[in-house]
Amino acid sequence: MQRIIAIVAIVALGVSFASAQSCQTCLSDNDVYCHNQTSYQNCMKNAPVGSVVQCPNGTVCSNSDEVCVSSSQLTSTILDVCGTSGSNGAMCEVCSTNAKYACVSNSSYARCSSSGDLLTSNVYSCGTDEICVIQALSIYDTLCVPACAAEFVDISATCSNSVYQPITTTAAPATTPSAEEKQQACSVGEASSSASYFFVRNTDDSTCNSYLYCQKSGTDWVALFMTCGSSKPFFDTTTSKCVETKPASCS
């Protein structure tokens, strides 16, 4: 009987959930394409258009109408879309305002401190065949829900990763180009593009994970170093987009 009640509750929950919002895709909530936590393009016809815009200092790219918001404005519905959890999900490992818990994998969670920090000294597991869905907590006082019920109404776990891995901070990779190298790469790329802005591969990166956004400004270039997310880790020079499978041009 309890199982049936849980399934009915999750079905109702599915109706109330906002559609998924992901990094490096056009967001359904505000028609924005977040390249990373601090830069975005507008979207039309489900494709990014126009110049890349940098968010003001202290703000992140979100699914809100304001696009760039401070961390204090993040909630269970206003998301840090590109997050800091290795693209495991916009709300993965995120303690929202006044939240007591956060999902850290698709079947585990951790507590949040009163100041909003994630306390990962103890990570708790959901029950057998349950997934962690953070939105369920505010509605049904539980964030572990039956996987079968969630699948039935097409609700996904908050985190895409199956195992929690602590976030580590590393220095910028050695393949990050210098200002002069960025200018040169954009100048070379200009020959094959007639657009006012374009993307070029960072040829010093053998993994094809990074690329440059180029836009002419007088005689110089506005050149931004960018990287693909973990779900689409390769930059494809043919489509000028990040893709899941390593393209033939990456060699």
Coordinates of C-alpha atoms in Angstrom, one line a residue:
M1 CA 0.0 0.0 0.0
Q2 CA 2.8 2.4 0.9
R3 CA 4.4 1.6 -2.5
I4 CA 1.2 2.6 -4.3
I5 CA 1.0 5.8 -2.3
A6 CA 4.6 6.7 -3.2
I7 CA 4.0 6.1 -6.9
V8 CA 0.8 8.2 -6.9
A9 CA 2.8 11.0 -5.1
I10 CA 5.6 10.9 -7.7
V11 CA 3.1 11.0 -10.6
A12 CA 1.7 14.2 -9.1
L13 CA 5.2 15.4 -8.6
G14 CA 6.0 14.9 -12.2
V15 CA 3.2 17.3 -13.2
S16 CA 4.7 20.0 -11.1
F17 CA 8.4 19.7 -12.2
A18 CA 9.9 22.2 -14.5
S19 CA 11.5 20.8 -17.6
A20 CA 15.2 19.8 -17.4
Q21 CA 17.7 22.6 -17.8
S22 CA 21.2 21.6 -18.9
C23 CA 24.5 23.3 -19.6
Q24 CA 25.4 24.0 -23.2
T25 CA 21.8 23.5 -24.5
C26 CA 19.1 26.0 -25.2
L27 CA 17.1 26.3 -22.0
S28 CA 13.4 26.0 -22.3
D29 CA 12.8 28.5 -19.4
N30 CA 14.4 31.5 -20.8
D31 CA 15.8 30.7 -24.3
V32 CA 19.4 31.0 -23.2
Y33 CA 22.5 28.9 -24.0
C34 CA 24.8 28.8 -21.0
H35 CA 28.3 28.1 -22.4
N36 CA 29.7 27.8 -18.8
Q37 CA 28.9 29.3 -15.4
T38 CA 29.7 32.9 -16.5
S39 CA 28.9 33.3 -20.2
Y40 CA 25.9 32.7 -22.5
Q41 CA 24.2 33.4 -25.8
N42 CA 20.5 34.0 -26.5
C43 CA 18.6 31.2 -28.4
M44 CA 16.2 31.4 -31.3
K45 CA 14.6 28.3 -32.9
N46 CA 16.5 26.2 -30.3
A47 CA 19.9 27.4 -31.5
P48 CA 22.3 29.9 -29.9
V49 CA 22.5 33.3 -31.8
G50 CA 24.4 36.6 -31.4
S51 CA 27.4 37.5 -29.3
V52 CA 28.5 35.6 -26.2
V53 CA 27.7 37.7 -23.1
Q54 CA 29.7 37.6 -20.0
C55 CA 27.8 37.6 -16.7
P56 CA 28.7 40.3 -14.1
N57 CA 31.2 39.3 -11.4
G58 CA 29.6 37.3 -8.7
T59 CA 26.8 36.0 -10.8
V60 CA 26.1 32.7 -12.7
C61 CA 24.2 31.8 -15.8
S62 CA 20.8 30.5 -14.9
N63 CA 17.4 29.6 -16.3
S64 CA 15.7 32.7 -14.9
D65 CA 14.5 35.6 -17.0
E66 CA 17.4 37.8 -15.6
V67 CA 19.8 35.1 -16.8
C68 CA 22.7 36.1 -14.6
V69 CA 21.9 35.8 -10.9
S70 CA 23.9 35.7 -7.6
S71 CA 24.2 32.5 -5.6
S72 CA 21.7 33.9 -3.0
Q73 CA 19.0 34.0 -5.7
L74 CA 19.4 30.3 -6.5
T75 CA 16.4 28.1 -5.5
S76 CA 15.0 24.7 -6.5
T77 CA 13.7 26.3 -9.7
I78 CA 16.3 29.0 -10.4
L79 CA 19.4 27.0 -11.2
D80 CA 23.1 27.4 -11.6
V81 CA 22.8 25.6 -14.9
C82 CA 26.4 24.8 -15.6
G83 CA 27.0 24.3 -11.9
T84 CA 30.2 23.4 -10.1
S85 CA 29.6 19.6 -9.9
G86 CA 31.3 18.6 -13.1
S87 CA 28.2 18.9 -15.2
N88 CA 26.4 16.2 -13.2
G89 CA 23.3 18.4 -13.1
A90 CA 22.4 22.0 -12.4
M91 CA 21.2 21.2 -8.9
C92 CA 23.7 18.4 -8.1
E93 CA 25.8 19.1 -5.0
V94 CA 24.0 22.4 -4.6
C95 CA 22.6 23.7 -1.3
S96 CA 19.8 26.0 -2.2
T97 CA 18.7 28.8 0.2
N98 CA 17.7 27.3 3.6
A99 CA 18.0 23.8 2.2
K100 CA 18.9 21.0 4.6
Y101 CA 20.0 18.4 2.0
A102 CA 21.4 18.2 -1.5
C103 CA 21.7 15.2 -3.9
V104 CA 25.3 14.3 -4.6
S105 CA 24.8 11.3 -6.9
N106 CA 21.7 9.7 -8.5
S107 CA 21.1 7.7 -5.4
S108 CA 22.8 9.5 -2.5
Y109 CA 22.6 12.8 -0.7
A110 CA 24.4 14.9 2.0
R111 CA 23.4 17.5 4.5
C112 CA 23.7 21.3 4.1
S113 CA 25.1 23.6 6.7
S114 CA 23.1 26.7 8.0
S115 CA 25.5 28.8 5.9
G116 CA 24.7 26.9 2.7
D117 CA 27.8 24.7 2.5
L118 CA 27.6 21.1 1.4
L119 CA 28.7 18.8 4.3
T120 CA 30.2 15.8 2.6
S121 CA 31.9 14.2 5.6
N122 CA 28.9 11.9 5.6
V123 CA 27.1 10.9 2.4
Y124 CA 23.8 9.0 2.8
S125 CA 22.4 6.4 0.4
C126 CA 18.8 6.2 -0.8
G127 CA 17.0 2.8 -0.4
T128 CA 17.2 0.0 -2.9
D129 CA 15.8 1.0 -6.3
E130 CA 15.4 4.6 -5.2
I131 CA 16.8 7.8 -6.8
C132 CA 17.6 11.2 -5.3
V133 CA 15.3 14.0 -6.6
I134 CA 15.9 17.2 -4.7
Q135 CA 12.6 18.8 -5.8
A136 CA 10.6 16.0 -4.1
L137 CA 11.9 17.2 -0.7
S138 CA 9.9 20.4 -0.5
I139 CA 6.8 18.8 -1.8
Y140 CA 6.7 15.4 -0.2
D141 CA 9.3 15.7 2.6
T142 CA 11.5 13.0 1.0
L143 CA 14.2 13.3 -1.7
C144 CA 14.6 9.5 -2.3
V145 CA 11.8 8.3 -4.6
P146 CA 11.1 4.9 -6.2
A147 CA 13.0 4.7 -9.5
C148 CA 10.1 2.8 -11.2
A149 CA 7.6 5.6 -10.4
A150 CA 10.1 8.3 -11.6
E151 CA 10.7 6.4 -14.8
F152 CA 6.9 6.1 -15.4
V153 CA 6.5 9.9 -15.4
D154 CA 9.8 10.6 -17.0
I155 CA 11.5 12.2 -14.0
S156 CA 15.2 11.9 -13.7
A157 CA 17.5 11.9 -10.7
T158 CA 18.9 15.3 -9.8
C159 CA 22.5 14.1 -10.4
S160 CA 23.6 12.1 -13.4
N161 CA 26.6 10.5 -11.7
S162 CA 26.2 7.1 -10.1
V163 CA 29.0 7.6 -7.5
Y164 CA 29.8 10.8 -5.5
Q165 CA 33.2 12.2 -6.3
P166 CA 34.4 15.2 -4.2
I167 CA 34.8 18.4 -6.2
T168 CA 38.5 19.3 -6.8
T169 CA 39.9 22.5 -8.0
T170 CA 42.8 22.4 -10.4
A171 CA 44.9 25.0 -12.1
A172 CA 44.1 26.1 -15.7
P173 CA 45.4 23.5 -18.1
A174 CA 48.7 24.0 -19.9
T175 CA 46.7 24.2 -23.2
T176 CA 45.1 27.5 -22.3
P177 CA 46.4 29.9 -25.0
S178 CA 48.0 33.2 -24.3
A179 CA 46.4 36.5 -25.4
E180 CA 48.6 36.6 -28.4
E181 CA 47.8 33.0 -29.4
K182 CA 44.1 33.8 -29.1
Q183 CA 44.4 36.7 -31.5
Q184 CA 46.4 34.6 -33.9
A185 CA 43.9 31.7 -33.8
C186 CA 41.0 34.1 -34.5
S187 CA 42.8 35.7 -37.4
V188 CA 43.4 32.3 -38.9
G189 CA 39.7 31.3 -38.4
E190 CA 38.5 34.5 -40.0
A191 CA 39.6 33.2 -43.4
S192 CA 37.0 30.4 -43.3
S193 CA 34.1 32.4 -41.8
S194 CA 32.1 35.4 -43.0
A195 CA 30.1 35.6 -39.8
S196 CA 30.5 38.5 -37.3
Y197 CA 31.5 36.0 -34.7
F198 CA 32.6 32.4 -34.8
F199 CA 34.2 29.5 -32.9
V200 CA 37.5 27.9 -33.6
R201 CA 39.3 24.9 -32.1
N202 CA 42.1 25.4 -29.7
T203 CA 44.7 23.5 -31.8
D204 CA 47.1 23.2 -28.8
D205 CA 44.5 21.0 -27.0
S206 CA 44.9 17.4 -28.3
T207 CA 41.8 16.4 -26.4
C208 CA 39.6 18.8 -28.4
N209 CA 37.9 19.9 -25.2
S210 CA 38.5 23.6 -25.6
Y211 CA 37.8 26.2 -28.2
L212 CA 37.7 30.0 -28.7
Y213 CA 34.9 32.4 -29.3
C214 CA 36.1 35.1 -31.8
Q215 CA 34.4 38.5 -32.5
K216 CA 36.1 41.3 -34.3
S217 CA 36.5 44.6 -32.4
G218 CA 38.2 47.2 -34.5
T219 CA 41.5 45.7 -35.6
D220 CA 41.7 43.2 -32.7
W221 CA 39.6 40.3 -31.6
V222 CA 37.4 39.6 -28.6
A223 CA 38.7 36.1 -28.0
L224 CA 37.2 34.0 -25.2
F225 CA 38.7 30.7 -24.1
M226 CA 35.9 28.1 -23.6
T227 CA 35.6 24.4 -22.7
C228 CA 33.0 21.7 -23.5
G229 CA 31.1 20.2 -20.6
S230 CA 31.6 16.5 -19.5
S231 CA 28.3 15.4 -21.2
K232 CA 29.6 16.7 -24.6
P233 CA 33.3 16.9 -24.1
F234 CA 34.6 17.3 -27.7
F235 CA 34.5 20.5 -29.9
D236 CA 33.5 19.7 -33.5
T237 CA 35.0 22.1 -36.0
T238 CA 32.4 21.0 -38.6
T239 CA 29.4 22.1 -36.6
S240 CA 31.2 24.5 -34.2
K241 CA 29.5 22.8 -31.3
C242 CA 30.4 20.5 -28.4
V243 CA 29.5 16.9 -29.1
E244 CA 29.4 13.5 -27.3
T245 CA 31.6 11.5 -29.7
K246 CA 35.1 12.5 -30.6
P247 CA 34.9 13.9 -34.1
A248 CA 37.2 12.9 -37.0
S249 CA 38.6 16.4 -37.1
C250 CA 40.1 15.8 -33.6
S251 CA 43.5 14.3 -34.4

